[in-house]
């Protein structure tokens, strides 16, 4: 618990530079797959705070006892990543990503062991709190059948991995108010080991209303397990 408390303190210090009030704009309910939405593992909250040309977006994950179990926060300057921090209590993990001129500095602490690495910047670099807006911005292209490639930080390998978003079924009959896309690894070889994630979008707004697939959050029943847990996630939006 110590490492996540430390990261929270850092995150709060980061947000103290913003004078505007923090607002919860989204809430997600993360259920274990196959339980008919009876086993609620986590509640996800998206908190945004804005000031002048800077913005902070935080995703916070609360367990059944309403305790904060994980978070990820990104600070954007003029829409560009300045600093990203994350921590997962059950996995004894914390990580950060910082832009330094023409490179990215990755840092990771896992079970008390520290690693850092500098790598080249990639276009369309996205971190978790930015993903909903990124999907929304590209919703029209995705619904038109185009593929969207972006990069996510992968702290286990201390690198960036290319991901692909594309329509799951291009034969949309126009009757539904939603549209399903897939998020998967660009590498076909690596995709054999990690399942595709399905995202259900609202056709009118482009917002993600559901996600189905593996989550990197630990299993609340066995938090020390490194295995992915399949989940069904349902989102609601607005000032909550």
PDB file of C-alpha atoms in Angstrom:
ATOM      1  CA  UNK A   1       0.000   0.000   0.000  1.00  0.00           C
ATOM      2  CA  UNK A   2       2.940   2.355   0.628  1.00  0.00           C
ATOM      3  CA  UNK A   3       3.826   2.793  -3.035  1.00  0.00           C
ATOM      4  CA  UNK A   4       0.315   3.700  -4.142  1.00  0.00           C
ATOM      5  CA  UNK A   5       0.010   6.204  -1.275  1.00  0.00           C
ATOM      6  CA  UNK A   6       3.271   7.813  -2.410  1.00  0.00           C
ATOM      7  CA  UNK A   7       2.064   8.033  -6.000  1.00  0.00           C
ATOM      8  CA  UNK A   8      -1.244   9.521  -4.842  1.00  0.00           C
ATOM      9  CA  UNK A   9       0.644  12.212  -2.914  1.00  0.00           C
ATOM     10  CA  UNK A  10       2.671  13.008  -6.045  1.00  0.00           C
ATOM     11  CA  UNK A  11      -0.511  13.091  -8.119  1.00  0.00           C
ATOM     12  CA  UNK A  12      -2.269  15.404  -5.660  1.00  0.00           C
ATOM     13  CA  UNK A  13       0.771  17.704  -5.671  1.00  0.00           C
ATOM     14  CA  UNK A  14       0.611  17.727  -9.485  1.00  0.00           C
ATOM     15  CA  UNK A  15      -3.059  18.651  -9.418  1.00  0.00           C
ATOM     16  CA  UNK A  16      -2.544  21.428  -6.867  1.00  0.00           C
ATOM     17  CA  UNK A  17      -1.155  23.574  -9.685  1.00  0.00           C
ATOM     18  CA  UNK A  18      -4.627  23.661 -11.204  1.00  0.00           C
ATOM     19  CA  UNK A  19      -6.972  26.251  -9.741  1.00  0.00           C
ATOM     20  CA  UNK A  20     -10.166  24.944 -11.336  1.00  0.00           C
ATOM     21  CA  UNK A  21     -12.252  22.371  -9.528  1.00  0.00           C
ATOM     22  CA  UNK A  22     -11.729  18.699 -10.339  1.00  0.00           C
ATOM     23  CA  UNK A  23     -14.832  17.158 -11.950  1.00  0.00           C
ATOM     24  CA  UNK A  24     -15.846  13.517 -12.261  1.00  0.00           C
ATOM     25  CA  UNK A  25     -16.977  13.133 -15.881  1.00  0.00           C
ATOM     26  CA  UNK A  26     -17.235   9.365 -16.257  1.00  0.00           C
ATOM     27  CA  UNK A  27     -17.842   6.289 -14.135  1.00  0.00           C
ATOM     28  CA  UNK A  28     -17.306   2.676 -15.131  1.00  0.00           C
ATOM     29  CA  UNK A  29     -18.531  -0.492 -13.448  1.00  0.00           C
ATOM     30  CA  UNK A  30     -16.104  -3.391 -13.911  1.00  0.00           C
ATOM     31  CA  UNK A  31     -17.713  -6.820 -13.532  1.00  0.00           C
ATOM     32  CA  UNK A  32     -16.107 -10.223 -13.721  1.00  0.00           C
ATOM     33  CA  UNK A  33     -17.094 -11.813 -17.031  1.00  0.00           C
ATOM     34  CA  UNK A  34     -19.561 -14.683 -16.808  1.00  0.00           C
ATOM     35  CA  UNK A  35     -21.207 -13.565 -13.561  1.00  0.00           C
ATOM     36  CA  UNK A  36     -24.253 -11.874 -15.136  1.00  0.00           C
ATOM     37  CA  UNK A  37     -22.989  -8.572 -13.718  1.00  0.00           C
ATOM     38  CA  UNK A  38     -23.221  -9.839 -10.139  1.00  0.00           C
ATOM     39  CA  UNK A  39     -19.496  -9.757  -9.276  1.00  0.00           C
ATOM     40  CA  UNK A  40     -18.503  -6.077  -9.252  1.00  0.00           C
ATOM     41  CA  UNK A  41     -14.700  -6.039  -9.030  1.00  0.00           C
ATOM     42  CA  UNK A  42     -13.957  -2.321  -9.387  1.00  0.00           C
ATOM     43  CA  UNK A  43     -15.575   1.057  -9.925  1.00  0.00           C
ATOM     44  CA  UNK A  44     -13.632   3.348 -12.266  1.00  0.00           C
ATOM     45  CA  UNK A  45     -13.839   7.138 -12.063  1.00  0.00           C
ATOM     46  CA  UNK A  46     -12.478   9.652 -14.558  1.00  0.00           C
ATOM     47  CA  UNK A  47     -11.545  12.958 -12.921  1.00  0.00           C
ATOM     48  CA  UNK A  48     -10.622  15.979 -15.039  1.00  0.00           C
ATOM     49  CA  UNK A  49      -9.106  19.279 -13.984  1.00  0.00           C
ATOM     50  CA  UNK A  50      -8.246  22.119 -16.345  1.00  0.00           C
ATOM     51  CA  UNK A  51      -6.366  25.389 -16.134  1.00  0.00           C
ATOM     52  CA  UNK A  52      -5.290  27.649 -18.996  1.00  0.00           C
ATOM     53  CA  UNK A  53      -3.451  25.400 -21.511  1.00  0.00           C
ATOM     54  CA  UNK A  54      -2.875  22.503 -19.122  1.00  0.00           C
ATOM     55  CA  UNK A  55      -5.134  19.607 -18.200  1.00  0.00           C
ATOM     56  CA  UNK A  56      -5.048  16.688 -15.770  1.00  0.00           C
ATOM     57  CA  UNK A  57      -6.978  13.460 -16.461  1.00  0.00           C
ATOM     58  CA  UNK A  58      -7.062  10.771 -13.804  1.00  0.00           C
ATOM     59  CA  UNK A  59      -8.555   7.279 -13.856  1.00  0.00           C
ATOM     60  CA  UNK A  60      -9.099   5.941 -10.360  1.00  0.00           C
ATOM     61  CA  UNK A  61     -10.133   2.379  -9.537  1.00  0.00           C
ATOM     62  CA  UNK A  62     -11.955   1.540  -6.310  1.00  0.00           C
ATOM     63  CA  UNK A  63     -12.504  -1.926  -4.864  1.00  0.00           C
ATOM     64  CA  UNK A  64     -15.633  -3.380  -3.281  1.00  0.00           C
ATOM     65  CA  UNK A  65     -14.723  -1.733   0.036  1.00  0.00           C
ATOM     66  CA  UNK A  66     -14.486   1.671  -1.707  1.00  0.00           C
ATOM     67  CA  UNK A  67     -10.715   1.756  -1.157  1.00  0.00           C
ATOM     68  CA  UNK A  68      -8.528   3.140  -3.953  1.00  0.00           C
ATOM     69  CA  UNK A  69      -6.721   0.145  -5.474  1.00  0.00           C
ATOM     70  CA  UNK A  70      -5.138   1.661  -8.597  1.00  0.00           C
ATOM     71  CA  UNK A  71      -4.878   4.902 -10.504  1.00  0.00           C
ATOM     72  CA  UNK A  72      -3.329   6.493 -13.574  1.00  0.00           C
ATOM     73  CA  UNK A  73      -2.982  10.225 -14.078  1.00  0.00           C
ATOM     74  CA  UNK A  74      -1.713  12.184 -17.058  1.00  0.00           C
ATOM     75  CA  UNK A  75      -0.805  15.859 -17.160  1.00  0.00           C
ATOM     76  CA  UNK A  76      -1.154  17.418 -20.619  1.00  0.00           C
ATOM     77  CA  UNK A  77       0.389  20.695 -21.749  1.00  0.00           C
ATOM     78  CA  UNK A  78      -1.247  22.083 -24.907  1.00  0.00           C
ATOM     79  CA  UNK A  79      -2.686  18.635 -25.501  1.00  0.00           C
ATOM     80  CA  UNK A  80       0.728  16.923 -25.312  1.00  0.00           C
ATOM     81  CA  UNK A  81       1.787  14.489 -22.574  1.00  0.00           C
ATOM     82  CA  UNK A  82       4.006  16.102 -19.961  1.00  0.00           C
ATOM     83  CA  UNK A  83       3.876  13.453 -17.240  1.00  0.00           C
ATOM     84  CA  UNK A  84       2.001  10.163 -16.753  1.00  0.00           C
ATOM     85  CA  UNK A  85       1.943   8.229 -13.482  1.00  0.00           C
ATOM     86  CA  UNK A  86       0.279   4.979 -12.506  1.00  0.00           C
ATOM     87  CA  UNK A  87       0.194   2.538  -9.608  1.00  0.00           C
ATOM     88  CA  UNK A  88      -1.543  -0.789  -8.937  1.00  0.00           C
ATOM     89  CA  UNK A  89      -1.613  -1.705  -5.289  1.00  0.00           C
ATOM     90  CA  UNK A  90      -2.263  -5.441  -5.633  1.00  0.00           C
ATOM     91  CA  UNK A  91       0.646  -5.893  -8.037  1.00  0.00           C
ATOM     92  CA  UNK A  92       3.122  -3.815  -5.987  1.00  0.00           C
ATOM     93  CA  UNK A  93       3.669  -1.749  -9.121  1.00  0.00           C
ATOM     94  CA  UNK A  94       4.143   1.904  -9.972  1.00  0.00           C
ATOM     95  CA  UNK A  95       5.332   3.497 -13.180  1.00  0.00           C
ATOM     96  CA  UNK A  96       5.775   6.835 -14.865  1.00  0.00           C
ATOM     97  CA  UNK A  97       6.360   8.259 -18.319  1.00  0.00           C
ATOM     98  CA  UNK A  98       7.823  11.691 -18.961  1.00  0.00           C
ATOM     99  CA  UNK A  99       8.589  13.497 -22.204  1.00  0.00           C
ATOM    100  CA  UNK A 100      12.159  14.841 -22.320  1.00  0.00           C
ATOM    101  CA  UNK A 101      12.792  16.868 -25.475  1.00  0.00           C
ATOM    102  CA  UNK A 102      12.924  14.203 -28.216  1.00  0.00           C
ATOM    103  CA  UNK A 103      12.749  11.134 -25.995  1.00  0.00           C
ATOM    104  CA  UNK A 104      10.501   9.387 -23.476  1.00  0.00           C
ATOM    105  CA  UNK A 105      11.722   8.467 -20.019  1.00  0.00           C
ATOM    106  CA  UNK A 106      10.071   5.365 -18.593  1.00  0.00           C
ATOM    107  CA  UNK A 107      10.419   4.435 -14.932  1.00  0.00           C
ATOM    108  CA  UNK A 108       9.062   1.395 -13.131  1.00  0.00           C
ATOM    109  CA  UNK A 109       9.095   0.014  -9.605  1.00  0.00           C
ATOM    110  CA  UNK A 110       7.904  -3.590  -9.265  1.00  0.00           C
ATOM    111  CA  UNK A 111       8.164  -5.387  -5.927  1.00  0.00           C
ATOM    112  CA  UNK A 112      10.711  -2.778  -4.803  1.00  0.00           C
ATOM    113  CA  UNK A 113      12.957  -3.186  -7.882  1.00  0.00           C
ATOM    114  CA  UNK A 114      13.589   0.003  -9.857  1.00  0.00           C
ATOM    115  CA  UNK A 115      14.143   0.262 -13.630  1.00  0.00           C
ATOM    116  CA  UNK A 116      14.355   3.188 -16.020  1.00  0.00           C
ATOM    117  CA  UNK A 117      14.886   3.609 -19.741  1.00  0.00           C
ATOM    118  CA  UNK A 118      14.839   6.331 -22.388  1.00  0.00           C
ATOM    119  CA  UNK A 119      13.282   5.538 -25.766  1.00  0.00           C
ATOM    120  CA  UNK A 120      12.316   7.430 -28.909  1.00  0.00           C
ATOM    121  CA  UNK A 121       9.026   9.277 -29.128  1.00  0.00           C
ATOM    122  CA  UNK A 122       6.340   7.701 -31.305  1.00  0.00           C
ATOM    123  CA  UNK A 123       3.442   9.446 -33.018  1.00  0.00           C
ATOM    124  CA  UNK A 124      -0.002   8.823 -31.516  1.00  0.00           C
ATOM    125  CA  UNK A 125       1.410   8.053 -28.082  1.00  0.00           C
ATOM    126  CA  UNK A 126      -1.581   7.406 -25.827  1.00  0.00           C
ATOM    127  CA  UNK A 127      -1.815   6.564 -22.129  1.00  0.00           C
ATOM    128  CA  UNK A 128      -4.868   5.093 -20.407  1.00  0.00           C
ATOM    129  CA  UNK A 129      -6.701   8.275 -19.342  1.00  0.00           C
ATOM    130  CA  UNK A 130      -6.414   9.626 -22.901  1.00  0.00           C
ATOM    131  CA  UNK A 131      -7.917   6.557 -24.598  1.00  0.00           C
ATOM    132  CA  UNK A 132     -11.653   7.416 -24.304  1.00  0.00           C
ATOM    133  CA  UNK A 133     -11.146  10.836 -25.922  1.00  0.00           C
ATOM    134  CA  UNK A 134      -8.820   9.342 -28.561  1.00  0.00           C
ATOM    135  CA  UNK A 135     -11.468   6.781 -29.517  1.00  0.00           C
ATOM    136  CA  UNK A 136     -14.146   9.482 -29.604  1.00  0.00           C
ATOM    137  CA  UNK A 137     -12.015  11.694 -31.855  1.00  0.00           C
ATOM    138  CA  UNK A 138     -11.499   8.826 -34.291  1.00  0.00           C
ATOM    139  CA  UNK A 139     -15.003   7.337 -34.064  1.00  0.00           C
ATOM    140  CA  UNK A 140     -16.125   8.526 -37.511  1.00  0.00           C
ATOM    141  CA  UNK A 141     -13.059   7.022 -39.205  1.00  0.00           C
ATOM    142  CA  UNK A 142     -13.490   3.774 -37.297  1.00  0.00           C
ATOM    143  CA  UNK A 143     -17.153   3.513 -38.221  1.00  0.00           C
ATOM    144  CA  UNK A 144     -16.145   4.167 -41.833  1.00  0.00           C
ATOM    145  CA  UNK A 145     -13.926   1.069 -41.716  1.00  0.00           C
ATOM    146  CA  UNK A 146     -10.530   2.703 -41.264  1.00  0.00           C
ATOM    147  CA  UNK A 147      -7.834   1.360 -38.944  1.00  0.00           C
ATOM    148  CA  UNK A 148      -6.238   3.600 -36.307  1.00  0.00           C
ATOM    149  CA  UNK A 149      -2.755   2.805 -34.962  1.00  0.00           C
ATOM    150  CA  UNK A 150      -1.411   4.183 -31.701  1.00  0.00           C
ATOM    151  CA  UNK A 151       1.244   3.364 -29.087  1.00  0.00           C
ATOM    152  CA  UNK A 152       0.766   2.408 -25.439  1.00  0.00           C
ATOM    153  CA  UNK A 153       3.469   2.239 -22.758  1.00  0.00           C
ATOM    154  CA  UNK A 154       4.291  -1.338 -21.731  1.00  0.00           C
ATOM    155  CA  UNK A 155       6.077  -1.167 -18.402  1.00  0.00           C
ATOM    156  CA  UNK A 156       6.806  -4.888 -18.151  1.00  0.00           C
ATOM    157  CA  UNK A 157       8.997  -4.568 -21.244  1.00  0.00           C
ATOM    158  CA  UNK A 158       9.915  -0.896 -20.648  1.00  0.00           C
ATOM    159  CA  UNK A 159       8.873  -0.029 -24.186  1.00  0.00           C
ATOM    160  CA  UNK A 160       5.974   1.206 -26.325  1.00  0.00           C
ATOM    161  CA  UNK A 161       3.749  -1.283 -28.111  1.00  0.00           C
ATOM    162  CA  UNK A 162       1.740  -0.557 -31.287  1.00  0.00           C
ATOM    163  CA  UNK A 163      -1.998  -1.103 -30.962  1.00  0.00           C
ATOM    164  CA  UNK A 164      -4.730  -1.132 -33.596  1.00  0.00           C
ATOM    165  CA  UNK A 165      -8.325   0.004 -33.406  1.00  0.00           C
ATOM    166  CA  UNK A 166     -10.703  -1.200 -36.113  1.00  0.00           C
ATOM    167  CA  UNK A 167     -14.345  -2.074 -36.684  1.00  0.00           C
ATOM    168  CA  UNK A 168     -15.244  -5.536 -35.467  1.00  0.00           C
ATOM    169  CA  UNK A 169     -17.983  -5.951 -38.049  1.00  0.00           C
ATOM    170  CA  UNK A 170     -18.098  -3.688 -41.090  1.00  0.00           C
ATOM    171  CA  UNK A 171     -21.542  -5.028 -42.038  1.00  0.00           C
ATOM    172  CA  UNK A 172     -23.382  -2.498 -39.904  1.00  0.00           C
ATOM    173  CA  UNK A 173     -27.080  -2.562 -40.795  1.00  0.00           C
ATOM    174  CA  UNK A 174     -27.695   0.877 -39.311  1.00  0.00           C
ATOM    175  CA  UNK A 175     -30.433  -0.332 -36.966  1.00  0.00           C
ATOM    176  CA  UNK A 176     -28.427  -0.232 -33.745  1.00  0.00           C
ATOM    177  CA  UNK A 177     -27.429   2.933 -31.898  1.00  0.00           C
ATOM    178  CA  UNK A 178     -24.054   1.378 -31.093  1.00  0.00           C
ATOM    179  CA  UNK A 179     -21.035   0.206 -33.057  1.00  0.00           C
ATOM    180  CA  UNK A 180     -18.361  -2.262 -31.923  1.00  0.00           C
ATOM    181  CA  UNK A 181     -14.637  -1.845 -32.509  1.00  0.00           C
ATOM    182  CA  UNK A 182     -11.676  -4.012 -31.556  1.00  0.00           C
ATOM    183  CA  UNK A 183      -8.499  -2.963 -29.792  1.00  0.00           C
ATOM    184  CA  UNK A 184      -5.664  -5.396 -30.363  1.00  0.00           C
ATOM    185  CA  UNK A 185      -1.907  -5.636 -30.631  1.00  0.00           C
ATOM    186  CA  UNK A 186      -0.594  -4.746 -34.068  1.00  0.00           C
ATOM    187  CA  UNK A 187       1.824  -7.694 -33.915  1.00  0.00           C
ATOM    188  CA  UNK A 188      -0.013 -10.829 -35.010  1.00  0.00           C
ATOM    189  CA  UNK A 189       2.442 -12.984 -33.070  1.00  0.00           C
ATOM    190  CA  UNK A 190       1.955 -11.167 -29.769  1.00  0.00           C
ATOM    191  CA  UNK A 191      -1.805 -11.003 -30.318  1.00  0.00           C
ATOM    192  CA  UNK A 192      -1.880 -14.788 -30.027  1.00  0.00           C
ATOM    193  CA  UNK A 193      -1.095 -14.415 -26.321  1.00  0.00           C
ATOM    194  CA  UNK A 194      -3.396 -11.500 -25.421  1.00  0.00           C
ATOM    195  CA  UNK A 195      -7.092 -11.487 -26.275  1.00  0.00           C
ATOM    196  CA  UNK A 196      -8.689  -8.714 -28.302  1.00  0.00           C
ATOM    197  CA  UNK A 197     -10.690  -6.104 -26.391  1.00  0.00           C
ATOM    198  CA  UNK A 198     -14.120  -5.154 -27.741  1.00  0.00           C
ATOM    199  CA  UNK A 199     -15.319  -1.577 -27.312  1.00  0.00           C
ATOM    200  CA  UNK A 200     -18.950  -0.646 -27.899  1.00  0.00           C
ATOM    201  CA  UNK A 201     -19.366   2.960 -29.046  1.00  0.00           C
ATOM    202  CA  UNK A 202     -22.386   5.231 -29.079  1.00  0.00           C
ATOM    203  CA  UNK A 203     -22.848   6.070 -32.775  1.00  0.00           C
ATOM    204  CA  UNK A 204     -24.025   9.605 -32.066  1.00  0.00           C
ATOM    205  CA  UNK A 205     -21.321  10.683 -29.637  1.00  0.00           C
ATOM    206  CA  UNK A 206     -18.456   8.255 -30.313  1.00  0.00           C
ATOM    207  CA  UNK A 207     -18.178   7.634 -26.566  1.00  0.00           C
ATOM    208  CA  UNK A 208     -17.309   4.204 -25.221  1.00  0.00           C
ATOM    209  CA  UNK A 209     -20.365   2.720 -23.507  1.00  0.00           C
ATOM    210  CA  UNK A 210     -19.062  -0.818 -22.934  1.00  0.00           C
ATOM    211  CA  UNK A 211     -15.748  -2.709 -22.915  1.00  0.00           C
ATOM    212  CA  UNK A 212     -15.440  -6.504 -22.974  1.00  0.00           C
ATOM    213  CA  UNK A 213     -12.145  -8.324 -22.560  1.00  0.00           C
ATOM    214  CA  UNK A 214      -9.087  -8.706 -20.335  1.00  0.00           C
ATOM    215  CA  UNK A 215      -8.179  -6.036 -17.797  1.00  0.00           C
ATOM    216  CA  UNK A 216      -4.691  -5.439 -16.379  1.00  0.00           C
ATOM    217  CA  UNK A 217      -6.190  -4.876 -12.928  1.00  0.00           C
ATOM    218  CA  UNK A 218      -5.506  -7.745 -10.511  1.00  0.00           C
ATOM    219  CA  UNK A 219      -8.128 -10.271  -9.538  1.00  0.00           C
ATOM    220  CA  UNK A 220      -9.567  -9.017  -6.217  1.00  0.00           C
ATOM    221  CA  UNK A 221      -9.861 -12.642  -5.082  1.00  0.00           C
ATOM    222  CA  UNK A 222      -6.172 -13.320  -5.823  1.00  0.00           C
ATOM    223  CA  UNK A 223      -4.376  -9.987  -6.149  1.00  0.00           C
ATOM    224  CA  UNK A 224      -0.918 -11.582  -6.403  1.00  0.00           C
ATOM    225  CA  UNK A 225      -1.857 -13.383  -9.628  1.00  0.00           C
ATOM    226  CA  UNK A 226      -0.354 -11.946 -12.809  1.00  0.00           C
ATOM    227  CA  UNK A 227      -3.077 -13.482 -14.994  1.00  0.00           C
ATOM    228  CA  UNK A 228      -5.479 -11.172 -16.824  1.00  0.00           C
ATOM    229  CA  UNK A 229      -9.085 -11.167 -15.635  1.00  0.00           C
ATOM    230  CA  UNK A 230     -11.820 -11.032 -18.280  1.00  0.00           C
ATOM    231  CA  UNK A 231     -14.294  -8.271 -17.520  1.00  0.00           C
ATOM    232  CA  UNK A 232     -17.420  -6.540 -18.751  1.00  0.00           C
ATOM    233  CA  UNK A 233     -17.297  -2.774 -18.183  1.00  0.00           C
ATOM    234  CA  UNK A 234     -20.251  -0.389 -18.477  1.00  0.00           C
ATOM    235  CA  UNK A 235     -19.843   3.399 -18.540  1.00  0.00           C
ATOM    236  CA  UNK A 236     -21.979   6.403 -17.683  1.00  0.00           C
ATOM    237  CA  UNK A 237     -21.085  10.036 -18.374  1.00  0.00           C
ATOM    238  CA  UNK A 238     -21.769  13.504 -17.057  1.00  0.00           C
ATOM    239  CA  UNK A 239     -21.068  15.403 -13.867  1.00  0.00           C
ATOM    240  CA  UNK A 240     -21.483  12.632 -11.269  1.00  0.00           C
TER     241      UNK A 240
END
